[in-house]
Coordinates of C-alpha atoms in Angstrom, one line a residue:
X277 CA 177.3 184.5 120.7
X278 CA 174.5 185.6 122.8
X279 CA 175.6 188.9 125.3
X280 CA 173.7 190.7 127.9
X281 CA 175.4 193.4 130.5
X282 CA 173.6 194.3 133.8
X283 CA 174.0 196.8 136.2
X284 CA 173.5 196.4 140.4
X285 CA 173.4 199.4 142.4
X286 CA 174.8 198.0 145.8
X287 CA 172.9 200.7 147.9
X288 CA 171.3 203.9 147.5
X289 CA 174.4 206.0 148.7
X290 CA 177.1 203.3 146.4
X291 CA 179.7 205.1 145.3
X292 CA 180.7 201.7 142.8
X293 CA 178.3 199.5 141.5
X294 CA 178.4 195.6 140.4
X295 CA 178.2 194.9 136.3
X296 CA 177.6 191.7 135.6
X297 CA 178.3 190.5 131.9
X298 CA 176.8 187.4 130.9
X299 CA 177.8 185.7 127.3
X300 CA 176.6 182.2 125.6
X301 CA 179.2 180.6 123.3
X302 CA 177.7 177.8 120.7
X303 CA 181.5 175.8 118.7
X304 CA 181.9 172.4 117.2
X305 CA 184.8 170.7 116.7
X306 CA 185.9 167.7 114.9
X307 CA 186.1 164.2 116.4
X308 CA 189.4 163.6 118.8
X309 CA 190.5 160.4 120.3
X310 CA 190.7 162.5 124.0
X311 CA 188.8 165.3 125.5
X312 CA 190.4 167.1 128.3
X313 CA 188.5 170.8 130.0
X314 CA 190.5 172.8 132.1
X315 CA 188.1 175.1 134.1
X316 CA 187.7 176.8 137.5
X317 CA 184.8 178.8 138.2
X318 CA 181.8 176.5 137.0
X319 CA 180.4 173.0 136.7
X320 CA 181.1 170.2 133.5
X321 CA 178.5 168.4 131.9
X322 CA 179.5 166.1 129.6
X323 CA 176.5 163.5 127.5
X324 CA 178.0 160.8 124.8
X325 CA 176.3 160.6 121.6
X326 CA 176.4 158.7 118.5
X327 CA 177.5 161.1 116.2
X328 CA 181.1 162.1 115.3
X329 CA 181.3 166.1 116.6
X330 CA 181.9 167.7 119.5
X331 CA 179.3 170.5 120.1
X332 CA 179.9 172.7 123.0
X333 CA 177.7 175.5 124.8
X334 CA 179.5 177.4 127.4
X335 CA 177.6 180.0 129.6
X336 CA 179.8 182.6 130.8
X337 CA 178.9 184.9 133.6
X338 CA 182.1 188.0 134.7
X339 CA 180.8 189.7 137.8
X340 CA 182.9 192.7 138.5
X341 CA 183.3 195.2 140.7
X342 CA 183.0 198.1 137.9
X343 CA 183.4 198.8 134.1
X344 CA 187.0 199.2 134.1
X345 CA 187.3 195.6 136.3
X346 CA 184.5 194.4 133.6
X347 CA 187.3 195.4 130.6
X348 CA 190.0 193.9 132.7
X349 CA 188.2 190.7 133.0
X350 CA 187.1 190.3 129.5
X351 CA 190.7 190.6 128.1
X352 CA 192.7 188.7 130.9
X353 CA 190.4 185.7 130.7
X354 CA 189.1 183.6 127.8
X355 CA 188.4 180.7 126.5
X356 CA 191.3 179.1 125.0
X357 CA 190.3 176.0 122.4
X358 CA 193.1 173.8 120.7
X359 CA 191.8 171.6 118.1
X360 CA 193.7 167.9 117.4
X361 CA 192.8 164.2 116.6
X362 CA 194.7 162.6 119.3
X363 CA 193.6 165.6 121.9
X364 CA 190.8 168.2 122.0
X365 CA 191.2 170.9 124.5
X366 CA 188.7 173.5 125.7
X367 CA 190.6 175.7 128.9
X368 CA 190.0 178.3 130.7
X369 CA 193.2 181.1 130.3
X370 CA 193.5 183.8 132.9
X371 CA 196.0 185.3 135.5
X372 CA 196.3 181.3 137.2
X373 CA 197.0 179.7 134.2
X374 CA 198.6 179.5 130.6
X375 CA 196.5 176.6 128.8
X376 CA 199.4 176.6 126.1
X377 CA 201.3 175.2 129.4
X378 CA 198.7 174.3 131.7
X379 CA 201.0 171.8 133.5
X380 CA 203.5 174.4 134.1
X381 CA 201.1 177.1 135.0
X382 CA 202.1 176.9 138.9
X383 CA 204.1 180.1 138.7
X384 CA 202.6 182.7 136.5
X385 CA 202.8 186.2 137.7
X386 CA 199.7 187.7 136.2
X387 CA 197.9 188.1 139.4
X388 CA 194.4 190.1 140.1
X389 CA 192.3 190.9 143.4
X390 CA 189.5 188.6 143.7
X391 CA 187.4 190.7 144.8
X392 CA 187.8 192.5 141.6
X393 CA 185.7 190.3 139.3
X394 CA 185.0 186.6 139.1
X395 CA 184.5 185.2 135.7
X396 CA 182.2 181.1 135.7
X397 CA 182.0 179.4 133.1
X398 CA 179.4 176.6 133.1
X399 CA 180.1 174.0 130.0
X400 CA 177.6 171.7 128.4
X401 CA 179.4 169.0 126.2
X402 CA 178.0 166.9 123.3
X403 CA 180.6 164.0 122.6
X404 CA 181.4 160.8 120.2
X405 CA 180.4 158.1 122.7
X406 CA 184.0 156.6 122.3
X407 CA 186.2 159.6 123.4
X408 CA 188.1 159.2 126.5
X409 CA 187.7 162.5 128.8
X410 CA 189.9 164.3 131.1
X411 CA 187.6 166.6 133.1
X412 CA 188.8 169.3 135.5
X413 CA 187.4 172.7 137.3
X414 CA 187.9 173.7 141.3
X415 CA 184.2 175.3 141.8
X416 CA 181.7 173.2 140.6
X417 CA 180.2 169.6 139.4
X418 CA 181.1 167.4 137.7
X419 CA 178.4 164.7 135.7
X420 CA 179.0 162.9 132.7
X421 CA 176.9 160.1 131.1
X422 CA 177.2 157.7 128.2
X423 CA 181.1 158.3 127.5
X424 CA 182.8 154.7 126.9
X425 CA 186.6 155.4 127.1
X426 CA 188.7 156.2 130.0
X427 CA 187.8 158.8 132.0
X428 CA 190.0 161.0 134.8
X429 CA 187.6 163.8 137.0
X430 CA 188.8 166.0 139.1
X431 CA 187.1 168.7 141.3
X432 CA 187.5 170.7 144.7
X433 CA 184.1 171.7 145.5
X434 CA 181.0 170.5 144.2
X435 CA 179.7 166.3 143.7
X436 CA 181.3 164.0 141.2
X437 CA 178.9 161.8 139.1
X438 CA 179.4 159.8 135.8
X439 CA 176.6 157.3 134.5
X440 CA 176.9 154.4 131.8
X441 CA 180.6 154.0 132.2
X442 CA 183.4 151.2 130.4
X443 CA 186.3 152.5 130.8
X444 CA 189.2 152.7 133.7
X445 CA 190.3 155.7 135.7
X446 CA 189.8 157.7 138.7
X447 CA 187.0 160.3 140.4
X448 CA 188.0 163.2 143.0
X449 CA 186.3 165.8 144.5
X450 CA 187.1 167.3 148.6
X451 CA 184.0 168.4 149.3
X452 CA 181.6 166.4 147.5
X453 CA 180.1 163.0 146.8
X454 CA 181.6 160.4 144.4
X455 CA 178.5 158.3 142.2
X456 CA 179.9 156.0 139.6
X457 CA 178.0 153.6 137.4
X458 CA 179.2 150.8 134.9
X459 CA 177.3 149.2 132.5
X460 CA 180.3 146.9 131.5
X461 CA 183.2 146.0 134.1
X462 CA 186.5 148.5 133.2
X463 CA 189.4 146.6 131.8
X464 CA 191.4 148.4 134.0
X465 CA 192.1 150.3 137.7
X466 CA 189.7 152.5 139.0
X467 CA 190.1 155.2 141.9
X468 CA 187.8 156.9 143.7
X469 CA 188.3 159.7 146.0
X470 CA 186.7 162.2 148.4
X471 CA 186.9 163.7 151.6
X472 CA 183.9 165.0 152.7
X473 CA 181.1 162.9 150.8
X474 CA 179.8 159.3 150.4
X475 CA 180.8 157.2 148.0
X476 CA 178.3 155.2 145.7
X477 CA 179.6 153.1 142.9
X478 CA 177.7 150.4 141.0
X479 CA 179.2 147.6 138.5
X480 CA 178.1 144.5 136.8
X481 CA 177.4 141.2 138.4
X482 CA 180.5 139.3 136.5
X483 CA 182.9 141.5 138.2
X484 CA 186.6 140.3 139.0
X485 CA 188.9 142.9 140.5
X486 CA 190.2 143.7 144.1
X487 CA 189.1 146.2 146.3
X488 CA 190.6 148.2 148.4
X489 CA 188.5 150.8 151.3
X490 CA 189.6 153.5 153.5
X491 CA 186.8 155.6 155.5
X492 CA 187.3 157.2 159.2
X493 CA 183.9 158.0 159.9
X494 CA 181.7 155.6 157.8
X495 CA 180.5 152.7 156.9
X496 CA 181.4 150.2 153.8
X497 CA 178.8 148.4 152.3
X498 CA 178.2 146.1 149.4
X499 CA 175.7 143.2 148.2
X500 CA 178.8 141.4 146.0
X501 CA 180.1 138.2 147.6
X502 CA 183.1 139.1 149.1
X503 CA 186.6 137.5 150.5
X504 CA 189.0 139.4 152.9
X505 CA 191.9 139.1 151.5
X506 CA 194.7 137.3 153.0
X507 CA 196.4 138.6 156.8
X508 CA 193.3 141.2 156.5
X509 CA 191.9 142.4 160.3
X510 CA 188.4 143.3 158.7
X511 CA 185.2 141.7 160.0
X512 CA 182.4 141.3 157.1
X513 CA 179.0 141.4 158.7
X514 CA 175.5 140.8 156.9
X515 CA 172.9 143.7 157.2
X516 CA 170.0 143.8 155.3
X517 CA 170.8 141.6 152.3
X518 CA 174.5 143.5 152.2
X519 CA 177.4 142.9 153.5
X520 CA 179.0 145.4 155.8
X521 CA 183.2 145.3 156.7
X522 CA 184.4 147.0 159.5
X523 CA 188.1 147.4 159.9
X524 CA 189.9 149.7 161.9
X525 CA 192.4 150.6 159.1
X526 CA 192.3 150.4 155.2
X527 CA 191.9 147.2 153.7
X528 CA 191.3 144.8 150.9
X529 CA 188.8 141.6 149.6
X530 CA 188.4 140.0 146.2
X531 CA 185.3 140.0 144.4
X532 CA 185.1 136.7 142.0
X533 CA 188.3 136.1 141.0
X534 CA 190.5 139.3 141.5
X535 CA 191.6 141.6 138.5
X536 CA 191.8 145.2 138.1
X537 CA 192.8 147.0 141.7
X538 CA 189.6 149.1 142.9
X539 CA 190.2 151.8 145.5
X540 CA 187.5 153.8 147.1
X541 CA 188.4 156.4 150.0
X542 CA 186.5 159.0 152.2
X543 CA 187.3 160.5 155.4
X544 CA 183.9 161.9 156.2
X545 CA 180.8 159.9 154.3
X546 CA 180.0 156.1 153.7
X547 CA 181.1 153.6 150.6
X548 CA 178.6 151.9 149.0
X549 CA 179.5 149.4 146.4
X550 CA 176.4 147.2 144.6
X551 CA 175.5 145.0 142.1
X552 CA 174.1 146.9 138.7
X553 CA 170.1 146.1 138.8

């Protein structure tokens, strides 16, 4: 593990001055059938490969308000790693959360002023190609690329995107665009969610599912051949070589010959959905 500690002086006539401590942290793991990352502060990167370990670099950054808050901050939060072969977890402990419980975390009482420190960690993930991945912070991106099994990302702030999919599962972010890419069409439902963002999704030609849409201010394009589905109030238009369906409301059309429900929503940004070049 690589460490380096800096001191800020604020202003000539501080009384307390910023420490920043910044740490690298190199681990492999053996192979799991799942990951799942439970971070806050910090963005997920996540890159399939074809080898059979997990290798993980995590960059962590505490910015505190002085030594003692630097102490505080090194011992209340960590990085908490549980090994298995169904499940690998990497998570992020501290006052918010217990990651031997994360599910039940809701209500700790450890409890520290924010203003106190901030501790971002940034991850950089190496995977089997075949994992499934479970991917989850509040401040921060989200990309993966090259990971085949089923995938579920979630984030507050900061974009979602995840290249050279297979698998079935769902994207959210609040404040943030949604890209997804499929080289193969999933076996299964797929969800995609945002609410300030566009929405940009791409799948093979040979696709079969259903698709529903739900924007307030934007519009939904695509260049697959598409049929409203029956008692449907939505109007599909042809711009530009794609087709563009207004509706007032959600709604839903086929693409070949259904399948797989496909849901794509926005409040604030545009849904694109195209044919994989």
């Amino acid at each position: 593990m690589k460490r380096t500690a800096v001191v800020y002086l604020l202003t000539a006539s501080a009384v307390m001055a910023r420490v920043e401590d910044k740490e690298t942290i190199r681990q492999s793991y053996p192979y799991a059938a799942k990951l799942e990352v439970l971070n806050v502060n910090g963005s997920l990167r996540v890159s399939g490969y074809e080898g059979n370990t997990v290798q993980l670099v995590a960059y962590k950054t505490i910015d505190a308000r002085d030594a003692a808050a630097l102490d505080r901050a090194r011992r209340e939060v960590r990085l908490d790693v549980q090994p298995g072969s169904a499940v690998l977890r990497i998570c992020v402990d501290g006052p918010w959360r217990d990651c031997s419980d994360p599910e039940n975390s809701r209500g700790r009482s450890r409890h520290h002023d924010s203003n106190e420190y901030t501790v971002k960690f940034e991850f950089e993930l190496q995977v089997p190609a075949s994992m499934a991945a479970s991917l989850k912070t509040v401040n921060g991106g989200v990309s993966m690329k090259g990971v085949k099994g089923d995938f579920s990302v979630h984030t507050v702030n900061g974009p979602v995107s995840l290249e050279d999919l297979m698998g079935s599962g769902d994207a959210h972010t609040v404040n943030g665009g949604v890209k997804l890419a499929f080289v193969q069409s999933p076996p299964g439902s797929i969800r995609a969610k945002t609410v300030n963002g566009a929405i940009d999704a791409t799948f093979p030609r040979n696709l079969n599912a259903r698709r529903s849409f739900k924007t307030f201010n934007g519009d939904v394009f695509t260049n697959f051949a598409a049929t409203a589905m029956a008692n449907e109030a939505s109007k599909l238009e042809q711009r530009d070589g794609r087709t563009l369906i207004r509706s007032d409301r959600a709604f839903h059309i086929r693409v070949g010959g259904g399948g797989p429900e496909h849901s794509f929503e926005t409040l604030n940004g545009t849904i694109q959905i195209m044919e994989r070049q």
